[in-house]
Structure formats: structure tokens, C-alpha cells
mmCIF file of C-alpha atoms in Angstrom:
data_model
loop_
_atom_site.group_PDB
_atom_site.id
_atom_site.type_symbol
_atom_site.label_atom_id
_atom_site.label_comp_id
_atom_site.label_asym_id
_atom_site.label_seq_id
_atom_site.Cartn_x
_atom_site.Cartn_y
_atom_site.Cartn_z
ATOM 1 C CA MET A 1 0.144 0.030 0.350
ATOM 2 C CA SER A 2 1.353 3.597 -0.782
ATOM 3 C CA ILE A 3 0.236 6.780 0.884
ATOM 4 C CA TYR A 4 1.463 9.540 -1.826
ATOM 5 C CA GLN A 5 5.023 8.039 -2.611
ATOM 6 C CA THR A 6 5.561 6.740 1.098
ATOM 7 C CA LEU A 7 5.115 2.683 1.296
ATOM 8 C CA PHE A 8 3.278 0.783 4.064
ATOM 9 C CA CYS A 9 2.857 -2.386 5.133
ATOM 10 C CA ILE A 10 0.098 -3.989 7.407
ATOM 11 C CA VAL A 11 0.841 -7.846 8.651
ATOM 12 C CA CYS A 12 -2.329 -9.109 10.788
ATOM 13 C CA SER A 13 -1.510 -13.069 12.163
ATOM 14 C CA HIS A 14 -2.539 -15.205 14.609
ATOM 15 C CA LEU A 15 0.522 -16.718 15.724
ATOM 16 C CA SER A 16 0.407 -20.382 17.173
ATOM 17 C CA SER A 17 -1.008 -20.597 21.231
ATOM 18 C CA GLY A 18 0.005 -22.340 24.185
ATOM 19 C CA GLU A 19 1.654 -21.471 27.081
ATOM 20 C CA LYS A 20 4.286 -24.683 27.685
ATOM 21 C CA VAL A 21 7.618 -24.366 27.946
ATOM 22 C CA GLY A 22 8.819 -24.337 24.040
ATOM 23 C CA ASP A 23 5.447 -22.922 22.759
ATOM 24 C CA GLU A 24 6.845 -19.759 21.797
ATOM 25 C CA LEU A 25 9.492 -21.027 19.957
ATOM 26 C CA ARG A 26 6.534 -22.480 17.497
ATOM 27 C CA ARG A 27 5.148 -18.657 17.429
ATOM 28 C CA ASN A 28 8.759 -17.050 16.389
ATOM 29 C CA ALA A 29 8.824 -19.752 13.768
ATOM 30 C CA ASP A 30 5.601 -18.714 12.395
ATOM 31 C CA VAL A 31 6.837 -14.916 12.194
ATOM 32 C CA ARG A 32 9.651 -16.293 10.711
ATOM 33 C CA GLU A 33 7.881 -18.488 7.913
ATOM 34 C CA ILE A 34 5.524 -15.557 7.269
ATOM 35 C CA HIS A 35 8.427 -12.981 6.285
ATOM 36 C CA ARG A 36 9.627 -15.655 4.037
ATOM 37 C CA ARG A 37 6.831 -17.093 2.508
ATOM 38 C CA THR A 38 5.200 -13.360 1.888
ATOM 39 C CA GLN A 39 6.301 -12.458 -1.479
ATOM 40 C CA PHE A 40 4.323 -9.233 -3.122
ATOM 41 C CA SER A 41 4.198 -9.651 -6.971
ATOM 42 C CA ALA A 42 5.969 -6.977 -8.997
ATOM 43 C CA VAL A 43 7.038 -7.156 -12.365
ATOM 44 C CA ALA A 44 11.318 -6.882 -12.725
ATOM 45 C CA ASN A 45 13.233 -3.977 -11.578
ATOM 46 C CA ASP A 46 10.099 -1.772 -11.139
ATOM 47 C CA GLY A 47 10.925 -0.680 -7.623
ATOM 48 C CA LEU A 48 8.138 -1.849 -6.429
ATOM 49 C CA PRO A 49 8.628 -4.353 -2.709
ATOM 50 C CA LYS A 50 9.044 -8.008 -2.915
ATOM 51 C CA THR A 51 8.629 -8.494 0.450
ATOM 52 C CA ILE A 52 7.599 -6.988 3.420
ATOM 53 C CA HIS A 53 10.743 -5.458 4.565
ATOM 54 C CA ASP A 54 11.261 -3.767 1.246
ATOM 55 C CA HIS A 55 8.843 -0.893 2.502
ATOM 56 C CA GLU A 56 9.306 2.083 4.270
ATOM 57 C CA ARG A 57 6.642 1.929 7.320
ATOM 58 C CA ILE A 58 5.465 -1.314 8.683
ATOM 59 C CA PHE A 59 2.750 -2.225 10.803
ATOM 60 C CA TRP A 60 2.470 -5.893 12.481
ATOM 61 C CA LEU A 61 -0.798 -6.726 14.666
ATOM 62 C CA GLY A 62 -3.217 -9.200 15.925
ATOM 63 C CA ASP A 63 -3.404 -12.260 18.784
ATOM 64 C CA LEU A 64 0.393 -12.725 18.737
ATOM 65 C CA ASN A 65 -0.063 -15.251 21.713
ATOM 66 C CA TYR A 66 3.364 -14.557 23.318
ATOM 67 C CA ARG A 67 2.679 -15.502 27.139
ATOM 68 C CA ILE A 68 4.362 -14.027 30.179
ATOM 69 C CA ASP A 69 7.411 -16.053 31.564
ATOM 70 C CA LEU A 70 5.906 -16.296 35.472
ATOM 71 C CA SER A 71 4.309 -18.701 37.199
ATOM 72 C CA TYR A 72 0.298 -18.015 37.899
ATOM 73 C CA GLU A 73 0.938 -17.017 41.086
ATOM 74 C CA LYS A 74 3.742 -14.243 40.527
ATOM 75 C CA THR A 75 1.793 -13.004 37.478
ATOM 76 C CA HIS A 76 -1.707 -12.375 39.018
ATOM 77 C CA GLU A 77 0.798 -10.781 42.575
ATOM 78 C CA LEU A 78 2.402 -8.397 39.466
ATOM 79 C CA ILE A 79 -1.608 -8.116 38.241
ATOM 80 C CA SER A 80 -3.098 -6.687 42.000
ATOM 81 C CA LYS A 81 0.033 -4.470 41.846
ATOM 82 C CA SER A 82 -0.651 -2.876 38.570
ATOM 83 C CA ASP A 83 3.070 -3.615 38.260
ATOM 84 C CA TRP A 84 2.806 -3.391 34.083
ATOM 85 C CA SER A 85 7.144 -2.830 33.906
ATOM 86 C CA ARG A 86 7.984 -5.854 35.900
ATOM 87 C CA LEU A 87 5.508 -8.145 34.000
ATOM 88 C CA ALA A 88 6.906 -6.888 30.705
ATOM 89 C CA GLU A 89 10.160 -7.886 31.650
ATOM 90 C CA ASN A 90 9.535 -11.100 31.418
ATOM 91 C CA ASP A 91 7.369 -10.716 27.706
ATOM 92 C CA GLN A 92 8.392 -13.618 25.282
ATOM 93 C CA GLY A 93 7.851 -11.740 22.234
ATOM 94 C CA ARG A 94 11.344 -11.960 21.739
ATOM 95 C CA ALA A 95 11.085 -12.435 17.605
ATOM 96 C CA PHE A 96 10.008 -8.890 17.371
ATOM 97 C CA ASP A 97 13.517 -7.232 18.635
ATOM 98 C CA GLY A 98 14.359 -4.364 16.266
ATOM 99 C CA TRP A 99 10.254 -3.664 16.393
ATOM 100 C CA SER A 100 8.863 -0.906 18.507
ATOM 101 C CA GLU A 101 5.491 -0.744 20.359
ATOM 102 C CA GLY A 102 4.091 1.429 22.695
ATOM 103 C CA VAL A 103 4.652 1.619 26.610
ATOM 104 C CA ILE A 104 1.994 -1.553 27.892
ATOM 105 C CA ASN A 105 0.468 0.384 30.996
ATOM 106 C CA PHE A 106 -2.598 -1.464 31.328
ATOM 107 C CA PRO A 107 -3.263 -5.219 32.238
ATOM 108 C CA PRO A 108 -3.050 -8.447 30.279
ATOM 109 C CA THR A 109 -5.541 -8.689 27.477
ATOM 110 C CA TYR A 110 -5.816 -12.071 27.738
ATOM 111 C CA LYS A 111 -7.784 -14.794 28.941
ATOM 112 C CA TYR A 112 -11.006 -13.411 30.251
ATOM 113 C CA GLU A 113 -14.418 -15.360 30.692
ATOM 114 C CA PHE A 114 -16.787 -13.996 28.463
ATOM 115 C CA ASN A 115 -19.074 -10.689 29.362
ATOM 116 C CA SER A 116 -16.845 -10.761 32.655
ATOM 117 C CA GLU A 117 -13.932 -8.663 34.622
ATOM 118 C CA ARG A 118 -12.473 -12.312 35.898
ATOM 119 C CA TYR A 119 -9.776 -13.824 33.970
ATOM 120 C CA THR A 120 -9.777 -17.455 33.138
ATOM 121 C CA GLY A 121 -8.732 -19.554 36.664
ATOM 122 C CA ASP A 122 -10.090 -17.143 39.048
ATOM 123 C CA ASP A 123 -13.378 -19.408 39.166
ATOM 124 C CA PRO A 124 -12.443 -22.554 40.930
ATOM 125 C CA LYS A 125 -14.284 -24.500 38.568
ATOM 126 C CA GLY A 126 -12.837 -23.361 35.473
ATOM 127 C CA GLY A 127 -9.602 -24.035 33.813
ATOM 128 C CA ARG A 128 -5.883 -22.213 34.658
ATOM 129 C CA ARG A 129 -4.952 -19.851 32.278
ATOM 130 C CA SER A 130 -1.688 -17.276 33.165
ATOM 131 C CA PRO A 131 -2.543 -13.642 31.591
ATOM 132 C CA ALA A 132 -0.770 -12.485 29.136
ATOM 133 C CA TRP A 133 -0.466 -9.569 26.723
ATOM 134 C CA CYS A 134 -0.998 -11.737 23.771
ATOM 135 C CA ASP A 135 -3.094 -8.830 21.379
ATOM 136 C CA ARG A 136 -0.166 -6.444 20.116
ATOM 137 C CA ILE A 137 0.774 -3.581 17.500
ATOM 138 C CA LEU A 138 3.872 -2.967 16.963
ATOM 139 C CA SER A 139 5.972 -0.892 14.035
ATOM 140 C CA TYR A 140 9.103 -1.152 11.668
ATOM 141 C CA GLY A 141 10.590 2.044 10.176
ATOM 142 C CA LYS A 142 11.138 5.551 10.554
ATOM 143 C CA GLY A 143 9.369 8.469 10.222
ATOM 144 C CA MET A 144 6.543 7.160 12.933
ATOM 145 C CA LYS A 145 5.061 8.157 15.985
ATOM 146 C CA LEU A 146 2.912 6.433 18.328
ATOM 147 C CA LEU A 147 0.082 8.621 20.227
ATOM 148 C CA LYS A 148 -1.348 6.511 22.161
ATOM 149 C CA TYR A 149 -1.661 2.981 22.552
ATOM 150 C CA ARG A 150 -4.118 1.249 24.912
ATOM 151 C CA ARG A 151 -7.077 -1.785 25.070
ATOM 152 C CA SER A 152 -10.613 -1.245 25.069
ATOM 153 C CA GLU A 153 -12.593 -2.455 27.496
ATOM 154 C CA LEU A 154 -15.110 -4.612 25.403
ATOM 155 C CA THR A 155 -16.369 -7.941 27.185
ATOM 156 C CA LEU A 156 -17.390 -9.762 23.876
ATOM 157 C CA SER A 157 -14.460 -12.141 23.606
ATOM 158 C CA ASP A 158 -12.334 -14.019 25.984
ATOM 159 C CA HIS A 159 -9.198 -11.058 24.933
ATOM 160 C CA ARG A 160 -9.613 -7.770 25.428
ATOM 161 C CA PRO A 161 -8.567 -5.849 21.889
ATOM 162 C CA VAL A 162 -5.683 -2.890 22.127
ATOM 163 C CA THR A 163 -5.610 0.062 19.909
ATOM 164 C CA ALA A 164 -3.533 2.364 19.047
ATOM 165 C CA VAL A 165 -2.940 5.822 17.024
ATOM 166 C CA TYR A 166 -0.168 6.955 14.902
ATOM 167 C CA SER A 167 1.531 10.101 13.136
ATOM 168 C CA ALA A 168 3.931 9.250 9.767
ATOM 169 C CA GLU A 169 5.822 10.891 7.634
ATOM 170 C CA VAL A 170 4.769 10.537 4.147
ATOM 171 C CA GLU A 171 6.916 11.642 0.919
ATOM 172 C CA VAL A 172 4.531 13.794 -1.339
ATOM 173 C CA PHE A 173 5.421 13.915 -5.005
ATOM 174 C CA CYS A 174 3.988 17.446 -6.689
ATOM 175 C CA HIS A 175 3.999 16.657 -10.895
ATOM 176 C CA ARG A 176 3.627 20.712 -11.047
ATOM 177 C CA LYS A 177 7.002 21.746 -8.859
ATOM 178 C CA LEU A 178 8.412 19.146 -10.922
ATOM 179 C CA GLN A 179 7.568 19.833 -14.116
ATOM 180 C CA LYS A 180 8.349 23.200 -13.405
ATOM 181 C CA ALA A 181 11.888 22.479 -11.944
ATOM 182 C CA LEU A 182 12.940 20.174 -15.154
ATOM 183 C CA THR A 183 11.824 23.162 -17.488
ATOM 184 C CA LEU A 184 14.427 25.256 -15.448
ATOM 185 C CA THR A 185 16.689 22.589 -15.766
ATOM 186 C CA ASN A 186 16.585 22.425 -19.320
ATOM 187 C CA ALA A 187 16.254 26.028 -20.048
ATOM 188 C CA GLU A 188 19.863 26.377 -17.883
ATOM 189 C CA MET A 189 21.022 23.019 -19.787
ATOM 190 C CA GLU A 190 20.117 25.089 -22.976
ATOM 191 C CA ASP A 191 21.672 28.514 -22.538
ATOM 192 C CA GLU A 192 24.777 26.822 -21.265
ATOM 193 C CA GLU A 193 25.241 25.858 -24.745
ATOM 194 C CA ILE A 194 24.310 29.235 -26.896
ATOM 195 C CA MET A 195 26.988 30.415 -24.625
ATOM 196 C CA SER A 196 29.564 27.720 -25.223
ATOM 197 C CA ASP A 197 29.299 29.026 -28.867
ATOM 198 C CA PHE A 198 31.091 32.415 -28.291
ATOM 199 C CA ASP A 199 34.536 32.538 -27.115
ATOM 200 C CA PHE A 200 35.279 36.080 -24.321
ATOM 201 C CA GLU A 201 38.566 37.842 -24.113
ATOM 202 C CA VAL A 202 38.622 39.655 -20.980
ATOM 203 C CA GLY A 203 41.217 41.689 -19.994
ATOM 204 C CA MET A 204 41.809 45.377 -18.283
ATOM 205 C CA GLY A 205 43.554 48.148 -21.003
ATOM 206 C CA ASN A 206 45.629 51.211 -19.677
ATOM 207 C CA ILE A 207 42.749 53.747 -18.705
ATOM 208 C CA ARG A 208 43.750 57.222 -18.565
ATOM 209 C CA PRO A 209 42.525 59.819 -16.056
ATOM 210 C CA GLY A 210 39.270 61.307 -16.837
ATOM 211 C CA GLU A 211 38.590 59.808 -19.867
ATOM 212 C CA ASP A 212 34.946 58.670 -20.925
ATOM 213 C CA THR A 213 34.484 54.796 -20.885
ATOM 214 C CA ASN A 214 31.474 55.145 -22.184
ATOM 215 C CA ALA A 215 32.619 56.202 -25.741
ATOM 216 C CA TRP A 216 34.584 53.286 -26.210
ATOM 217 C CA GLY A 217 31.801 51.212 -27.998
ATOM 218 C CA ARG A 218 30.895 54.497 -29.970
#
């Protein structure tokens, strides 16, 4: 996708689930496979992007399913203290090194009971599942500024959706200004060609005091 002359790519994915030891390796493999298999159709040498990283501004979002490498009890303890930074230190999303994400200052987005504010596992009758920030929005590339990153309190799912607002720089190609610049350049080149047909000899002669130099050309 292009906005004016700047190329954008938006990737939406649902990576492999699971919170057992080693499940994060399957998610990392998913990311590598998406990069490998995503090829955009393009005519050779047309300058258009052929891979995800050929784009200038990239967004990756979805249920990335990365978990928090802490015990169920420790995770809930830190949630009760709203200690988001300590939780984030143990996040698994290392396959996205080099990508940018906003500061996470909201509770984990998964897994909730439907139409409830309770995490699954809070109810002794339900299955135990450690909360995690499964739902993410990341960016890659220069010229982007994150303005807002938050989660929405919609209870229709076992996830809480996240939203992000960005401002992005784009290159605007003005055909009128380019045509004007090319016209001026062509005119300058023509002038240089005309001037090159003449030979000039410039020197200083002996000028007598009081002599009227304006009369030289008469």
C-alpha cells in the first residue's frame, strides 16, 4: 500500500497458541515463515516492494499469543499491584527485536471469562490460564510516531482488544513542481549550450584618468 510516494505494509496474524515451555519457539517460527513466504507480485526492476521489509513503514498486529514467563501466582500478584513494567520484563515477544511498541501500561489482555472482568482461572471451577499480553501492535521503520496505545474494555470475547494511533511522515510528489524544476533545468542547459558557442577575451587595458569609458563602444 502506498500513501502518496511512501510504501506501507500492514501484517495481521494469529500466531500459534499455548503456554507450555517451548510453545514460544513455534510462535517465533511462525514469524520467520511469514517473512519467508510473503512475496508481493511485482514486475522485475519496477521499484515496487517484493517482501515485507522492502516497505518503508510496517505495522504488525493481531493475536501474537506471546506469554509472560512467570508462574500463575506471580503473574496475578504483579497484576494486583499494577506492576506492568515487571511483567513486561518477562514477556516472550523476542522474535520482534528491532521493532517498536508503545509502553504497556494496561493489564494483560488474555484470557478473560466471557462478559466478565475476571480472568479465566479466577473461578476455581474453570481451567487455569495465566494472563498475558497476547494482543499487540508493533511498528518498524522511520518517520512514525506513536501517539496512543491502549486496550479497550469490550467484554464480548476472552480477549481485550488493543488500539494504537500513529502519525507518519509521507513523501508527497508534486508533479507541477517537478515539471517546473525540469523546465528550468532544460532552460539552463540550453543557455549553457548557447554560451558555449562564443569565445570571450576579458582583460584590462590602460585607462587614462578622466577618460569617458562610455564612449568606447561608439
